[in-house]
Short mmCIF file of C-alpha atoms and ligand atoms in Angstrom, two decimals:
data_model
loop_
_atom_site.label_atom_id
_atom_site.label_comp_id
_atom_site.label_asym_id
_atom_site.label_seq_id
_atom_site.Cartn_x
_atom_site.Cartn_y
_atom_site.Cartn_z
CA MET Y 1285 20.47 -36.98 9.33
CA ASN Y 1286 17.15 -37.81 10.28
CA ILE Y 1287 15.73 -36.63 6.44
CA SER Y 1288 14.75 -39.51 3.68
CA ALA Y 1289 17.34 -38.55 0.84
CA VAL Y 1290 13.52 -37.97 -1.31
CA MET Y 1291 11.84 -34.66 0.77
CA PRO Y 1292 9.32 -36.26 3.34
CA THR Y 1293 6.13 -34.11 1.15
CA TYR Y 1294 4.80 -38.55 0.79
CA GLY Y 1295 2.31 -40.72 3.18
CA ARG Y 1296 3.48 -43.69 0.88
CA THR Y 1297 2.47 -46.97 0.93
CA ASP Y 1298 5.72 -49.56 0.72
CA LEU Y 1299 5.72 -50.95 -2.37
CA VAL Y 1300 8.06 -51.24 -5.49
CA PHE Y 1301 7.01 -51.67 -8.55
CA GLU Y 1302 9.43 -53.14 -10.71
CA ARG Y 1303 7.27 -53.56 -14.46
CA GLY Y 1304 4.12 -52.95 -15.50
CA GLU Y 1305 2.13 -54.67 -18.29
CA GLY Y 1306 -1.70 -53.88 -18.83
CA ALA Y 1307 -4.11 -53.52 -15.75
CA TRP Y 1308 -1.29 -55.02 -13.94
CA LEU Y 1309 1.33 -54.85 -12.10
CA THR Y 1310 4.72 -56.28 -9.62
CA THR Y 1311 6.58 -55.28 -6.49
CA THR Y 1312 10.34 -56.26 -6.65
CA ASP Y 1313 9.73 -58.84 -4.97
CA GLY Y 1314 7.04 -60.32 -6.70
CA ARG Y 1315 4.31 -59.22 -6.06
CA ARG Y 1316 1.18 -58.42 -9.08
CA PHE Y 1317 -1.22 -55.46 -7.90
CA LEU Y 1318 -4.38 -54.94 -10.62
CA ASP Y 1319 -3.59 -51.41 -10.60
CA PHE Y 1320 -7.52 -49.74 -10.35
CA GLY Y 1321 -5.61 -46.11 -9.49
CA SER Y 1322 -3.29 -45.67 -12.45
CA GLY Y 1323 -1.11 -42.97 -10.69
CA ILE Y 1324 -3.87 -40.78 -10.12
CA ALA Y 1325 -5.75 -41.49 -13.92
CA VAL Y 1326 -2.05 -41.18 -14.89
CA THR Y 1327 -2.30 -44.18 -17.70
CA VAL Y 1328 -5.36 -44.37 -19.32
CA LEU Y 1329 -3.94 -47.37 -21.55
CA GLY Y 1330 -2.26 -48.79 -19.06
CA HIS Y 1331 1.30 -49.53 -18.61
CA ALA Y 1332 3.81 -51.40 -21.41
CA HIS Y 1333 1.59 -50.15 -23.95
CA PRO Y 1334 2.98 -51.78 -26.62
CA HIS Y 1335 2.14 -49.17 -29.24
CA LEU Y 1336 3.06 -46.34 -26.94
CA VAL Y 1337 6.50 -47.88 -26.12
CA ALA Y 1338 7.30 -48.73 -29.47
CA ALA Y 1339 6.75 -44.30 -30.36
CA LEU Y 1340 8.62 -43.29 -27.24
CA LYS Y 1341 11.86 -46.60 -28.41
CA ASP Y 1342 11.86 -44.91 -32.23
CA GLN Y 1343 11.58 -40.82 -30.49
CA ALA Y 1344 14.74 -41.50 -27.85
CA ASP Y 1345 15.98 -42.94 -30.79
CA LYS Y 1346 15.95 -39.65 -32.61
CA LEU Y 1347 15.82 -36.30 -30.58
CA TRP Y 1348 14.31 -35.59 -26.54
CA HIS Y 1349 14.97 -32.23 -26.44
CA THR Y 1350 15.19 -28.49 -28.18
CA SER Y 1351 13.47 -25.88 -26.88
CA ASN Y 1352 10.34 -23.91 -27.37
CA LEU Y 1353 12.86 -21.48 -30.29
CA TYR Y 1354 12.84 -23.82 -32.53
CA ARG Y 1355 9.16 -25.31 -34.07
CA ILE Y 1356 8.76 -29.01 -33.14
CA ALA Y 1357 6.67 -30.73 -35.51
CA GLY Y 1358 5.20 -33.48 -32.20
CA GLN Y 1359 3.86 -30.46 -31.09
CA GLU Y 1360 2.44 -29.60 -34.41
CA LYS Y 1361 0.51 -32.75 -35.32
CA LEU Y 1362 -0.98 -32.98 -31.52
CA ALA Y 1363 -1.80 -29.69 -31.55
CA ASP Y 1364 -4.12 -29.98 -35.59
CA ARG Y 1365 -5.25 -32.82 -33.76
CA LEU Y 1366 -6.89 -31.99 -30.35
CA VAL Y 1367 -7.57 -28.91 -32.46
CA ALA Y 1368 -10.23 -31.58 -34.52
CA ASN Y 1369 -11.62 -33.47 -32.08
CA SER Y 1370 -12.59 -30.40 -29.82
CA PHE Y 1371 -13.93 -26.45 -28.96
CA ALA Y 1372 -10.65 -25.19 -29.35
CA ASP Y 1373 -8.02 -23.32 -31.52
CA THR Y 1374 -5.15 -23.68 -29.38
CA MET Y 1375 -3.38 -24.62 -27.22
CA PHE Y 1376 0.25 -24.24 -24.93
CA PHE Y 1377 2.07 -27.29 -24.44
CA CYS Y 1378 3.40 -27.94 -20.68
CA ASN Y 1379 4.42 -30.73 -18.55
CA SER Y 1380 1.52 -30.59 -15.21
CA GLY Y 1381 -1.97 -30.28 -14.58
CA ALA Y 1382 -0.11 -27.32 -12.31
CA GLU Y 1383 1.12 -25.25 -15.72
CA ALA Y 1384 -2.00 -26.42 -17.76
CA MET Y 1385 -4.01 -24.40 -14.95
CA GLU Y 1386 -1.92 -20.99 -14.30
CA CYS Y 1387 -1.07 -21.02 -17.68
CA ALA Y 1388 -5.44 -21.18 -17.70
CA LEU Y 1389 -5.83 -18.50 -15.13
CA LYS Y 1390 -2.84 -16.26 -17.28
CA THR Y 1391 -4.69 -16.83 -20.17
CA ALA Y 1392 -8.00 -15.17 -18.67
CA ARG Y 1393 -5.67 -12.43 -16.76
CA ARG Y 1394 -4.61 -11.23 -20.04
CA PHE Y 1395 -7.63 -11.37 -21.83
CA HIS Y 1396 -8.68 -8.30 -19.68
CA GLN Y 1397 -6.19 -6.36 -19.35
CA ALA Y 1398 -4.31 -6.68 -22.47
CA GLN Y 1399 -8.40 -5.61 -23.51
CA GLY Y 1400 -7.16 -2.11 -20.49
CA ALA Y 1401 -9.14 -3.19 -18.47
CA LYS Y 1402 -6.61 -2.83 -15.78
CA ASP Y 1403 -8.30 -4.50 -12.22
CA LYS Y 1404 -9.46 -7.51 -14.03
CA TYR Y 1405 -7.97 -10.07 -13.24
CA ARG Y 1406 -10.21 -12.28 -9.64
CA VAL Y 1407 -11.30 -15.72 -10.66
CA ILE Y 1408 -14.73 -17.25 -9.54
CA THR Y 1409 -13.77 -21.29 -7.61
CA ALA Y 1410 -15.61 -24.11 -6.41
CA ARG Y 1411 -15.15 -25.56 -2.85
CA GLY Y 1412 -14.12 -29.43 -2.86
CA GLY Y 1413 -12.13 -28.90 -5.85
CA PHE Y 1414 -8.31 -28.73 -7.41
CA HIS Y 1415 -5.62 -27.58 -9.85
CA GLY Y 1416 -2.59 -28.35 -8.62
CA ARG Y 1417 0.18 -26.99 -5.95
CA THR Y 1418 1.63 -23.88 -7.30
CA MET Y 1419 0.67 -20.94 -5.47
CA ALA Y 1420 -2.10 -19.85 -7.50
CA THR Y 1421 -3.59 -23.61 -7.87
CA ILE Y 1422 -3.14 -23.83 -4.47
CA ALA Y 1423 -5.14 -20.58 -3.83
CA ALA Y 1424 -7.54 -21.81 -6.95
CA GLY Y 1425 -8.82 -24.71 -5.45
CA GLY Y 1426 -8.84 -23.02 -1.27
CA GLN Y 1427 -8.09 -26.04 0.71
CA GLU Y 1428 -6.65 -25.49 4.27
CA LYS Y 1429 -4.26 -28.24 4.25
CA HIS Y 1430 -2.15 -27.55 1.10
CA LEU Y 1431 -2.35 -23.80 1.64
CA ASP Y 1432 -1.27 -24.42 5.71
CA GLY Y 1433 2.82 -23.28 6.09
CA PHE Y 1434 2.58 -21.28 2.71
CA ALA Y 1435 1.24 -17.45 3.94
CA PRO Y 1436 0.58 -15.44 2.52
CA LYS Y 1437 -1.69 -17.15 0.02
CA MET Y 1438 -2.60 -15.75 -3.66
CA ASP Y 1439 -4.70 -12.78 -3.00
CA GLY Y 1440 -7.58 -13.19 -6.43
CA PHE Y 1441 -10.01 -16.10 -5.80
CA ASP Y 1442 -13.65 -16.36 -4.61
CA GLN Y 1443 -13.94 -19.19 -3.78
CA VAL Y 1444 -18.35 -20.35 -3.93
CA ALA Y 1445 -20.42 -23.74 -3.23
CA PHE Y 1446 -19.82 -26.63 -6.44
CA GLY Y 1447 -23.06 -27.42 -7.93
CA ASN Y 1448 -24.53 -23.93 -6.93
CA LEU Y 1449 -25.41 -21.41 -9.45
CA ASN Y 1450 -26.50 -18.66 -6.84
CA GLU Y 1451 -23.75 -17.98 -5.42
CA ALA Y 1452 -21.41 -18.38 -7.86
CA ARG Y 1453 -23.67 -15.29 -9.80
CA ALA Y 1454 -23.93 -13.58 -6.77
CA ALA Y 1455 -19.43 -13.66 -6.00
CA ILE Y 1456 -18.92 -11.48 -9.78
CA THR Y 1457 -17.13 -8.59 -8.65
CA PRO Y 1458 -15.96 -5.62 -12.12
CA GLN Y 1459 -13.02 -7.12 -10.04
CA THR Y 1460 -13.89 -10.96 -11.94
CA ALA Y 1461 -12.29 -12.45 -14.83
CA ALA Y 1462 -13.19 -15.91 -15.36
CA VAL Y 1463 -14.84 -19.07 -13.37
CA VAL Y 1464 -12.99 -22.48 -12.73
CA VAL Y 1465 -15.10 -25.33 -12.70
CA GLU Y 1466 -14.35 -29.25 -12.43
CA PRO Y 1467 -16.45 -31.29 -14.85
CA VAL Y 1468 -16.58 -34.46 -12.46
CA GLN Y 1469 -15.00 -32.38 -8.62
CA GLY Y 1470 -11.99 -36.04 -8.50
CA GLU Y 1471 -9.70 -35.53 -5.44
CA GLY Y 1472 -12.80 -34.38 -4.11
CA GLY Y 1473 -14.62 -36.87 -4.27
CA ILE Y 1474 -15.89 -37.66 -8.03
CA VAL Y 1475 -18.96 -35.50 -7.71
CA PRO Y 1476 -20.16 -34.89 -11.39
CA ALA Y 1477 -21.52 -31.40 -11.47
CA ASP Y 1478 -24.88 -31.69 -13.20
CA ILE Y 1479 -25.21 -30.26 -16.21
CA GLU Y 1480 -28.19 -28.04 -15.64
CA TYR Y 1481 -25.39 -26.04 -13.56
CA LEU Y 1482 -22.04 -26.03 -16.00
CA LYS Y 1483 -24.66 -24.63 -18.77
CA GLY Y 1484 -25.50 -22.06 -16.67
CA LEU Y 1485 -22.43 -21.45 -15.58
CA ARG Y 1486 -21.50 -20.79 -19.30
CA ALA Y 1487 -24.53 -18.43 -19.43
CA MET Y 1488 -23.10 -16.68 -16.43
CA ALA Y 1489 -19.58 -16.94 -18.30
CA ASP Y 1490 -21.35 -15.11 -21.59
CA GLU Y 1491 -23.26 -12.35 -19.77
CA PHE Y 1492 -21.36 -10.32 -17.14
CA GLY Y 1493 -18.37 -11.06 -19.84
CA LEU Y 1494 -15.83 -14.18 -17.32
CA LEU Y 1495 -13.87 -16.60 -19.20
CA LEU Y 1496 -15.18 -20.44 -18.75
CA ILE Y 1497 -11.85 -22.01 -17.36
CA PHE Y 1498 -12.64 -25.61 -17.14
CA ASP Y 1499 -9.83 -27.81 -15.15
CA GLU Y 1500 -10.50 -31.53 -17.29
CA VAL Y 1501 -6.91 -32.65 -16.23
CA GLN Y 1502 -8.22 -35.30 -14.68
CA THR Y 1503 -11.40 -36.07 -16.14
CA GLY Y 1504 -10.16 -35.67 -20.47
CA LEU Y 1505 -8.13 -37.61 -22.78
CA GLY Y 1506 -11.61 -40.41 -22.98
CA ARG Y 1507 -12.01 -40.83 -18.71
CA THR Y 1508 -16.28 -39.99 -18.69
CA GLY Y 1509 -16.20 -42.28 -21.47
CA LYS Y 1510 -15.58 -39.20 -24.02
CA LEU Y 1511 -12.50 -37.74 -24.72
CA PHE Y 1512 -14.19 -34.37 -22.70
CA ALA Y 1513 -15.87 -34.33 -19.95
CA TYR Y 1514 -18.05 -30.97 -21.49
CA GLU Y 1515 -19.30 -33.24 -24.17
CA TRP Y 1516 -21.45 -34.91 -21.94
CA SER Y 1517 -23.07 -30.26 -21.21
CA ASP Y 1518 -24.17 -29.82 -24.66
CA MET Y 1519 -21.23 -26.39 -24.19
CA THR Y 1520 -18.23 -25.44 -24.25
CA PRO Y 1521 -15.45 -24.11 -21.73
CA ASP Y 1522 -13.23 -20.79 -23.21
CA LEU Y 1523 -10.37 -22.80 -21.21
CA MET Y 1524 -9.93 -26.23 -21.07
CA ALA Y 1525 -6.60 -28.03 -18.50
CA LEU Y 1526 -5.14 -30.98 -19.70
CA ALA Y 1527 -2.01 -33.17 -18.35
CA LYS Y 1528 -3.09 -37.20 -16.47
CA GLY Y 1529 -4.06 -38.86 -18.92
CA LEU Y 1530 -2.99 -36.42 -22.05
CA GLY Y 1531 0.79 -38.67 -22.15
CA GLY Y 1532 -0.38 -42.01 -20.73
CA GLY Y 1533 2.38 -41.69 -18.26
CA PHE Y 1534 4.70 -39.35 -19.99
CA PRO Y 1535 4.62 -36.31 -18.85
CA VAL Y 1536 2.40 -33.85 -20.03
CA GLY Y 1537 -0.20 -31.00 -19.71
CA ALA Y 1538 -1.43 -28.80 -22.32
CA CYS Y 1539 -4.10 -25.41 -22.02
CA LEU Y 1540 -6.63 -25.58 -25.59
CA ALA Y 1541 -8.68 -21.97 -25.06
CA THR Y 1542 -10.26 -20.46 -27.96
CA GLU Y 1543 -8.92 -18.32 -30.41
CA ARG Y 1544 -10.81 -15.43 -29.14
CA ALA Y 1545 -9.52 -15.86 -25.18
CA ALA Y 1546 -5.56 -16.48 -26.33
CA LYS Y 1547 -6.23 -13.85 -28.29
CA PHE Y 1548 -3.03 -11.32 -26.71
CA MET Y 1549 -1.29 -14.40 -26.37
CA THR Y 1550 1.14 -13.31 -28.47
CA PRO Y 1551 5.41 -14.08 -28.28
CA GLY Y 1552 7.28 -13.13 -25.35
CA THR Y 1553 3.90 -13.34 -23.00
CA HIS Y 1554 3.87 -17.18 -21.72
CA GLY Y 1555 6.57 -19.80 -21.89
CA SER Y 1556 8.13 -23.69 -20.54
CA THR Y 1557 11.52 -24.56 -21.38
CA PHE Y 1558 10.21 -28.45 -21.63
CA GLY Y 1559 6.73 -27.99 -22.60
CA GLY Y 1560 5.73 -29.92 -25.34
CA ASN Y 1561 9.43 -31.95 -26.45
CA PRO Y 1562 9.80 -34.44 -28.78
CA LEU Y 1563 9.25 -37.45 -25.91
CA ALA Y 1564 6.69 -35.87 -25.22
CA MET Y 1565 4.92 -34.99 -28.12
CA ALA Y 1566 5.52 -38.54 -29.62
CA ALA Y 1567 4.14 -40.32 -26.19
CA ALA Y 1568 1.13 -38.42 -26.37
CA ASN Y 1569 0.42 -38.55 -29.97
CA ALA Y 1570 0.81 -42.44 -29.46
CA VAL Y 1571 -2.51 -42.27 -26.99
CA MET Y 1572 -4.50 -40.40 -29.36
CA ASP Y 1573 -3.44 -42.63 -31.57
CA VAL Y 1574 -6.05 -45.23 -30.39
CA LEU Y 1575 -8.41 -42.74 -28.30
CA LEU Y 1576 -9.12 -41.41 -31.32
CA ALA Y 1577 -8.93 -45.08 -33.74
CA PRO Y 1578 -13.41 -46.39 -34.77
CA GLY Y 1579 -14.54 -47.64 -31.96
CA PHE Y 1580 -11.99 -47.77 -29.40
CA MET Y 1581 -13.84 -44.40 -27.21
CA ASP Y 1582 -17.44 -46.23 -28.14
CA GLY Y 1583 -15.51 -49.20 -26.52
CA VAL Y 1584 -15.40 -47.10 -22.71
CA ALA Y 1585 -17.93 -46.05 -22.90
CA ALA Y 1586 -19.35 -50.52 -22.96
CA THR Y 1587 -16.15 -51.65 -20.45
CA ALA Y 1588 -17.86 -48.83 -18.05
CA ASP Y 1589 -21.41 -50.15 -18.52
CA LYS Y 1590 -20.71 -53.52 -17.37
CA LEU Y 1591 -18.15 -51.76 -14.33
CA TRP Y 1592 -20.97 -50.06 -13.58
CA ALA Y 1593 -23.99 -52.31 -13.84
CA LYS Y 1594 -21.17 -54.30 -11.12
CA LEU Y 1595 -20.41 -52.34 -9.13
CA GLU Y 1596 -23.77 -50.95 -8.06
CA ALA Y 1597 -24.85 -54.93 -7.10
CA LEU Y 1598 -21.73 -55.02 -4.89
CA VAL Y 1599 -22.71 -51.36 -3.09
CA GLU Y 1600 -26.59 -53.42 -2.56
CA LYS Y 1601 -24.52 -56.82 -1.32
CA HIS Y 1602 -22.64 -54.83 1.17
CA ASP Y 1603 -24.54 -51.88 2.05
CA THR Y 1604 -22.78 -51.70 5.45
CA VAL Y 1605 -19.04 -51.48 3.79
CA PHE Y 1606 -21.34 -48.65 1.20
CA GLU Y 1607 -23.25 -46.19 0.53
CA CYS Y 1608 -22.92 -45.40 -3.37
CA VAL Y 1609 -21.64 -45.64 -6.63
CA ARG Y 1610 -21.17 -42.76 -8.34
CA GLY Y 1611 -19.79 -40.24 -10.86
CA LYS Y 1612 -18.86 -41.12 -15.10
CA GLY Y 1613 -17.51 -43.28 -17.82
CA LEU Y 1614 -14.33 -45.31 -16.14
CA MET Y 1615 -13.90 -42.15 -13.69
CA ILE Y 1616 -15.70 -43.37 -10.45
CA GLY Y 1617 -16.38 -43.11 -6.93
CA LEU Y 1618 -16.85 -45.23 -4.69
CA LYS Y 1619 -18.73 -44.35 -1.54
CA CYS Y 1620 -17.19 -45.22 1.49
CA LYS Y 1621 -19.13 -45.51 4.82
CA LEU Y 1622 -16.09 -46.87 6.37
CA THR Y 1623 -13.06 -45.45 6.58
CA ASN Y 1624 -12.21 -45.23 2.90
CA THR Y 1625 -8.59 -44.95 3.43
CA ASP Y 1626 -9.37 -47.89 6.05
CA VAL Y 1627 -11.51 -49.75 2.49
CA VAL Y 1628 -8.23 -48.73 0.34
CA ALA Y 1629 -5.80 -50.99 2.37
CA LYS Y 1630 -7.69 -53.96 2.40
CA VAL Y 1631 -8.48 -53.35 -1.12
CA LEU Y 1632 -4.76 -53.06 -1.09
CA ALA Y 1633 -4.43 -56.38 1.17
CA ASN Y 1634 -6.32 -58.83 -1.24
CA GLY Y 1635 -3.48 -57.19 -4.43
CA MET Y 1636 -5.59 -54.17 -6.04
CA LEU Y 1637 -4.45 -50.43 -6.40
CA THR Y 1638 -7.03 -48.19 -6.37
CA VAL Y 1639 -7.09 -43.95 -4.75
CA PRO Y 1640 -8.51 -42.51 -1.79
CA ALA Y 1641 -10.65 -39.18 -2.19
CA GLY Y 1642 -12.67 -35.97 -0.57
CA ASP Y 1643 -15.73 -37.34 0.75
CA ASN Y 1644 -15.28 -40.19 2.75
CA VAL Y 1645 -14.63 -42.07 -1.45
CA LEU Y 1646 -12.96 -44.79 -2.18
CA ARG Y 1647 -11.74 -44.07 -6.26
CA LEU Y 1648 -11.42 -46.32 -9.23
CA LEU Y 1649 -9.20 -45.28 -12.01
CA PRO Y 1650 -8.58 -47.95 -14.38
CA PRO Y 1651 -6.35 -47.66 -17.92
CA LEU Y 1652 -9.70 -46.81 -20.62
CA THR Y 1653 -8.38 -50.41 -21.78
CA ILE Y 1654 -9.21 -52.83 -19.04
CA GLY Y 1655 -11.96 -55.94 -20.37
CA ASP Y 1656 -13.56 -58.62 -18.75
CA ALA Y 1657 -10.69 -60.15 -16.78
CA GLU Y 1658 -9.64 -57.15 -15.09
CA ILE Y 1659 -13.53 -56.45 -14.83
CA ASP Y 1660 -13.83 -59.50 -13.05
CA ALA Y 1661 -11.19 -59.91 -10.85
CA ALA Y 1662 -11.79 -55.85 -9.51
CA ILE Y 1663 -14.82 -57.08 -8.38
CA THR Y 1664 -14.07 -60.26 -6.54
CA ILE Y 1665 -11.18 -57.94 -5.04
CA LEU Y 1666 -13.90 -55.56 -3.97
CA ASP Y 1667 -16.74 -57.93 -2.95
CA LYS Y 1668 -14.12 -59.59 -0.71
CA SER Y 1669 -11.98 -57.26 1.09
CA ALA Y 1670 -15.83 -55.31 2.05
CA ALA Y 1671 -16.83 -59.25 3.35
CA GLU Y 1672 -13.92 -59.47 4.92
CA LEU Y 1673 -14.38 -55.66 6.07
CA ALA Y 1674 -18.04 -55.98 7.12
CA SER Y 1675 -17.38 -59.03 9.63
C1 LIG K 2552 -4.37 -34.05 -10.54
C2 LIG K 2552 -4.87 -32.71 -10.94
C3 LIG K 2552 -3.43 -31.44 -10.75
C4 LIG K 2552 -3.27 -31.35 -10.81
O1 LIG K 2552 -2.07 -31.74 -11.99
P1 LIG K 2552 -1.13 -32.85 -11.66
O2 LIG K 2552 0.25 -32.53 -12.87
O3 LIG K 2552 -0.57 -32.71 -10.12
O4 LIG K 2552 -0.23 -30.20 -11.60
C5 LIG K 2552 -5.09 -30.28 -11.31
N1 LIG K 2552 -6.79 -30.45 -11.56
C6 LIG K 2552 -7.19 -31.60 -11.10
C7 LIG K 2552 -8.74 -31.61 -11.73
C8 LIG K 2552 -6.65 -32.76 -11.04
O5 LIG K 2552 -7.08 -33.73 -10.70
#
């Protein structure tokens, strides 16, 4: 037998972590790392946040799972809070980002088809986008490396250049149901959409009767310095996918919708056995307790300002290693002049976790709870790494 017991679909770094506290992780052999990847934008409150740990332990003693055959108090509480703090009127709970996007895509198709437009199913997506690894979401993302060997590619996605409103408008046909965009492309390389583009997509969707879907799986939950990235743009989508940060490390996703967009998502139309189970809801509600506390998001914005100022100086100092810093809030990309994976490896060797992304970018996605000590530690490691790489 040559295959590993765990299916080898990942190129993994040979590190095993045993425990974490805040922005720090410790391996089984006792090495400490500064975690500026947050498990790919997931552990928004760092590791072992006391409030999250207590909430999950408390729920674990009471009840784990009942299925969606019954009401779930934690879902109703979380949904009420997300409704109160977003554009949405309603939401569906699931377990991952891809599932949240599946729900958004299904909701968009059904919105038209339930009104008699049986041939409306196509969705306009942006090049460089990433929406998950299911059959529908690899087709939506459109990346050859994700589609290779999984033919036939699901029909119904028309890809256009990210940021190009004219191309998006030109791609509309009588079969178009929706348009999907990440307000800041994550996997694609931390590429923020400009506000005029997002507003233009909103206007286009309204003009042609399309639903506007925001994939905020990575940007959501405070990452960009606001609870949701769409809040920067003075407009709202019709549907929005959330996951990554929502459970602070517990697997949970949500598809948020306006009442109008979700009008035809009636009993029996969609479902999930695990979606929104009591454990996931306890974790997500605990995350919301912290994020919604007065002043928390102001603190994130202030932290981001400090980190950005230091990163801009770092990029200037090491201009043979880094090209620029870009992104929003604590969703940050360092575009590299050297190969990004080499930079990630060097930074790792110096004790810090980061995540590579498309377009030769090194991603910094620290917990939203970092303070001056973590910022200084990160800058010291990046500075040392860049100096070593340059020499
Ligand atoms: C990670 C990600 C997804 C997929 O989430 P999974 O939980 O891995 O299914 C979808 N969209 C965006 C923008 C993401 O960053």
